[in-house]
Amino acid sequence: MSQLILTLSCPVRIGVVATISSFLANAGCNIHDSSQFTDVQNNRFFMRLSFVSEQGRTREELDEAFRAEIAGSDIVHSFHDLNEKMKVVIMVSRFGHCLNDLLYRWRIGALPIDIAAVISNHMDYQKVVVNHDIPFHCIKVTKENKTQAEAEQMKIVRDTGAELVVLARYMQVLSDEMCTKMSGRIINIHHSFLPSFKGANPYKQAFDRGVKLIGATSHYVTADLDEGPIIEQDTVRVTHAQSANDYVSLGRDVESQVLARAIHAHIHRRVFISGDKTVVFPASPNEYVSERMG
């Protein structure tokens, strides 16, 4: 039986949980995991349920029945089948640690996605991508051709049917237009020093200031650059004994982990955008199980 997911949000009111649970019970569905949260600040209720249909009903059938059940209401919902892997386009420049980490997790099934293409503005990772039987597209970006380059990138996204774009250390600023078109569907990774240490070599800046924690932040991309809703963060402790190059190496590892966790949460429909923030529910049982160990 397929593992199905129901996600929904609506203005806060009484009886939503009862409506959902009654519908699933009457439809012959067995709930395995349920998470809910009321965002008082934004007056919004969020819910995610993981369940199976004991009667073998598909997500399309359940969606049609649920729409009839809640007709006229302001509930925003979506059914998902976790057997249907999300199509993803990865974009990368010259730092390959996040890309290589994602390729490994994808290869062993720890990150159950369908990598539809990799786009880069350099040729550095063509061979490693093609060796994974993944289409590689090198699109050079300059001040003069930026509009045309983004049009080519968006064409690849459309043609592949990608639902998510991952910026795995892609070092080009996306236009406001692209950010708006792909709102909630582009995930980025950056060092957590922003906005404290901007510009070139942020780890060297942090080293010179003697910081004791370095880390990374993964967030949805908006027109406000690195100010989008945060999905995942982590840190690693450093001491006076570490060098600036140590900072870079430690930062590289935490960036890879944080980006992978953010993608994992997104593809399993655990992330909801609420204003400028996110609601990120915990993983359901067995979500971290890999097809292979290595």
mmCIF file of C-alpha atoms in Angstrom, residues 96-243:
data_model
loop_
_atom_site.group_PDB
_atom_site.id
_atom_site.type_symbol
_atom_site.label_atom_id
_atom_site.label_comp_id
_atom_site.label_asym_id
_atom_site.label_seq_id
_atom_site.Cartn_x
_atom_site.Cartn_y
_atom_site.Cartn_z
ATOM 1 C CA GLY A 96 30.888 21.056 -5.315
ATOM 2 C CA HIS A 97 30.539 19.757 -1.759
ATOM 3 C CA CYS A 98 26.746 20.150 -1.610
ATOM 4 C CA LEU A 99 26.252 18.714 -5.092
ATOM 5 C CA ASN A 100 28.396 15.661 -4.374
ATOM 6 C CA ASP A 101 26.639 15.087 -1.059
ATOM 7 C CA LEU A 102 23.216 15.278 -2.728
ATOM 8 C CA LEU A 103 24.284 12.881 -5.488
ATOM 9 C CA TYR A 104 25.441 10.335 -2.899
ATOM 10 C CA ARG A 105 22.252 10.601 -0.846
ATOM 11 C CA TRP A 106 20.195 10.309 -4.038
ATOM 12 C CA ARG A 107 22.179 7.282 -5.211
ATOM 13 C CA ILE A 108 21.581 5.280 -2.017
ATOM 14 C CA GLY A 109 17.943 6.338 -1.705
ATOM 15 C CA ALA A 110 18.444 8.473 1.406
ATOM 16 C CA LEU A 111 17.081 11.422 -0.572
ATOM 17 C CA PRO A 112 14.199 9.981 -2.630
ATOM 18 C CA ILE A 113 14.057 12.509 -5.455
ATOM 19 C CA ASP A 114 14.241 12.410 -9.243
ATOM 20 C CA ILE A 115 17.161 14.634 -10.274
ATOM 21 C CA ALA A 116 15.921 15.851 -13.640
ATOM 22 C CA ALA A 117 18.967 17.994 -14.485
ATOM 23 C CA VAL A 118 21.972 19.831 -13.111
ATOM 24 C CA ILE A 119 22.591 23.385 -14.308
ATOM 25 C CA SER A 120 25.904 25.183 -13.828
ATOM 26 C CA ASN A 121 27.581 28.340 -15.047
ATOM 27 C CA HIS A 122 30.874 26.394 -15.192
ATOM 28 C CA MET A 123 31.993 23.040 -16.605
ATOM 29 C CA ASP A 124 33.707 21.791 -13.421
ATOM 30 C CA TYR A 125 31.132 19.109 -12.547
ATOM 31 C CA GLN A 126 30.020 17.983 -15.992
ATOM 32 C CA LYS A 127 31.814 14.639 -15.808
ATOM 33 C CA VAL A 128 30.590 13.694 -12.326
ATOM 34 C CA VAL A 129 27.000 14.567 -13.247
ATOM 35 C CA VAL A 130 27.019 12.772 -16.611
ATOM 36 C CA ASN A 131 28.593 9.720 -14.933
ATOM 37 C CA HIS A 132 25.421 9.569 -12.814
ATOM 38 C CA ASP A 133 23.337 9.519 -16.032
ATOM 39 C CA ILE A 134 21.904 12.927 -15.214
ATOM 40 C CA PRO A 135 21.582 15.645 -17.896
ATOM 41 C CA PHE A 136 24.095 18.475 -17.416
ATOM 42 C CA HIS A 137 23.555 21.974 -18.765
ATOM 43 C CA CYS A 138 26.263 24.630 -18.729
ATOM 44 C CA ILE A 139 24.715 28.086 -19.030
ATOM 45 C CA LYS A 140 27.221 30.906 -18.762
ATOM 46 C CA VAL A 141 25.942 33.982 -16.945
ATOM 47 C CA THR A 142 27.214 37.519 -17.510
ATOM 48 C CA LYS A 143 25.767 40.956 -16.891
ATOM 49 C CA GLU A 144 24.955 41.184 -20.577
ATOM 50 C CA ASN A 145 23.164 37.828 -20.979
ATOM 51 C CA LYS A 146 21.583 37.339 -17.531
ATOM 52 C CA THR A 147 17.993 37.649 -18.801
ATOM 53 C CA GLN A 148 18.610 35.173 -21.609
ATOM 54 C CA ALA A 149 20.451 32.775 -19.267
ATOM 55 C CA GLU A 150 17.564 32.747 -16.801
ATOM 56 C CA ALA A 151 15.124 32.129 -19.653
ATOM 57 C CA GLU A 152 17.182 29.050 -20.606
ATOM 58 C CA GLN A 153 17.231 27.878 -16.992
ATOM 59 C CA MET A 154 13.469 28.276 -16.646
ATOM 60 C CA LYS A 155 12.930 26.393 -19.904
ATOM 61 C CA ILE A 156 14.852 23.433 -18.459
ATOM 62 C CA VAL A 157 12.730 23.598 -15.308
ATOM 63 C CA ARG A 158 9.522 23.631 -17.359
ATOM 64 C CA ASP A 159 10.612 20.967 -19.849
ATOM 65 C CA THR A 160 11.677 18.550 -17.107
ATOM 66 C CA GLY A 161 8.554 19.163 -15.033
ATOM 67 C CA ALA A 162 10.725 19.987 -12.018
ATOM 68 C CA GLU A 163 8.814 20.956 -8.885
ATOM 69 C CA LEU A 164 11.872 22.132 -6.954
ATOM 70 C CA VAL A 165 15.096 24.001 -7.758
ATOM 71 C CA VAL A 166 18.029 23.534 -5.370
ATOM 72 C CA LEU A 167 20.815 26.105 -5.282
ATOM 73 C CA ALA A 168 23.712 23.898 -4.173
ATOM 74 C CA ARG A 169 26.161 26.782 -3.827
ATOM 75 C CA TYR A 170 25.057 28.437 -7.049
ATOM 76 C CA MET A 171 26.843 31.781 -6.896
ATOM 77 C CA GLN A 172 24.573 33.904 -9.064
ATOM 78 C CA VAL A 173 21.788 36.164 -7.818
ATOM 79 C CA LEU A 174 18.423 35.202 -9.284
ATOM 80 C CA SER A 175 16.147 37.883 -10.684
ATOM 81 C CA ASP A 176 13.037 39.060 -8.845
ATOM 82 C CA GLU A 177 10.960 37.644 -11.697
ATOM 83 C CA MET A 178 12.398 34.132 -11.330
ATOM 84 C CA CYS A 179 12.028 34.240 -7.542
ATOM 85 C CA THR A 180 8.387 35.253 -7.898
ATOM 86 C CA LYS A 181 7.592 32.591 -10.503
ATOM 87 C CA MET A 182 9.198 29.888 -8.361
ATOM 88 C CA SER A 183 8.017 31.152 -4.973
ATOM 89 C CA GLY A 184 8.290 28.384 -2.378
ATOM 90 C CA ARG A 185 10.034 26.110 -4.902
ATOM 91 C CA ILE A 186 13.675 27.270 -4.723
ATOM 92 C CA ILE A 187 15.853 26.234 -1.786
ATOM 93 C CA ASN A 188 19.232 27.856 -1.109
ATOM 94 C CA ILE A 189 22.109 27.198 1.290
ATOM 95 C CA HIS A 190 24.441 29.775 2.794
ATOM 96 C CA HIS A 191 26.736 30.252 5.746
ATOM 97 C CA SER A 192 24.957 31.405 8.877
ATOM 98 C CA PHE A 193 27.169 34.452 9.257
ATOM 99 C CA LEU A 194 24.836 36.517 7.100
ATOM 100 C CA PRO A 195 24.243 39.360 7.577
ATOM 101 C CA SER A 196 27.193 39.651 10.013
ATOM 102 C CA PHE A 197 29.866 38.757 7.466
ATOM 103 C CA LYS A 198 28.990 39.740 3.924
ATOM 104 C CA GLY A 199 31.082 39.820 0.786
ATOM 105 C CA ALA A 200 34.203 37.866 -0.002
ATOM 106 C CA ASN A 201 35.594 35.138 2.252
ATOM 107 C CA PRO A 202 33.082 35.207 5.133
ATOM 108 C CA TYR A 203 34.885 32.391 6.973
ATOM 109 C CA LYS A 204 38.088 34.457 7.056
ATOM 110 C CA GLN A 205 36.072 37.376 8.421
ATOM 111 C CA ALA A 206 34.616 35.112 11.106
ATOM 112 C CA PHE A 207 38.064 33.759 11.953
ATOM 113 C CA ASP A 208 39.445 37.290 12.311
ATOM 114 C CA ARG A 209 36.620 38.108 14.744
ATOM 115 C CA GLY A 210 37.222 34.964 16.794
ATOM 116 C CA VAL A 211 33.700 33.569 16.560
ATOM 117 C CA LYS A 212 32.983 30.399 18.511
ATOM 118 C CA LEU A 213 30.146 29.009 16.367
ATOM 119 C CA ILE A 214 29.936 28.632 12.623
ATOM 120 C CA GLY A 215 27.036 27.145 10.752
ATOM 121 C CA ALA A 216 24.699 27.155 7.788
ATOM 122 C CA THR A 217 21.145 28.134 6.930
ATOM 123 C CA SER A 218 18.867 26.680 4.260
ATOM 124 C CA HIS A 219 15.903 28.770 3.201
ATOM 125 C CA TYR A 220 13.401 29.430 0.455
ATOM 126 C CA VAL A 221 14.592 31.996 -2.059
ATOM 127 C CA THR A 222 12.744 35.287 -2.330
ATOM 128 C CA ALA A 223 13.465 38.587 -4.033
ATOM 129 C CA ASP A 224 15.060 39.666 -0.731
ATOM 130 C CA LEU A 225 18.088 37.475 -1.469
ATOM 131 C CA ASP A 226 19.061 35.636 1.722
ATOM 132 C CA GLU A 227 16.059 36.833 3.727
ATOM 133 C CA GLY A 228 13.644 34.070 2.666
ATOM 134 C CA PRO A 229 11.779 31.803 5.125
ATOM 135 C CA ILE A 230 14.255 29.551 6.961
ATOM 136 C CA ILE A 231 13.797 25.786 6.695
ATOM 137 C CA GLU A 232 16.834 24.321 8.464
ATOM 138 C CA GLN A 233 19.902 25.500 10.387
ATOM 139 C CA ASP A 234 22.809 23.964 12.247
ATOM 140 C CA THR A 235 26.093 24.977 13.841
ATOM 141 C CA VAL A 236 29.445 23.527 14.785
ATOM 142 C CA ARG A 237 31.625 24.838 17.610
ATOM 143 C CA VAL A 238 35.106 26.154 16.908
ATOM 144 C CA THR A 239 37.884 27.372 19.189
ATOM 145 C CA HIS A 240 40.874 29.689 19.027
ATOM 146 C CA ALA A 241 42.947 26.675 17.962
ATOM 147 C CA GLN A 242 41.228 26.375 14.579
ATOM 148 C CA SER A 243 42.590 28.117 11.496
#
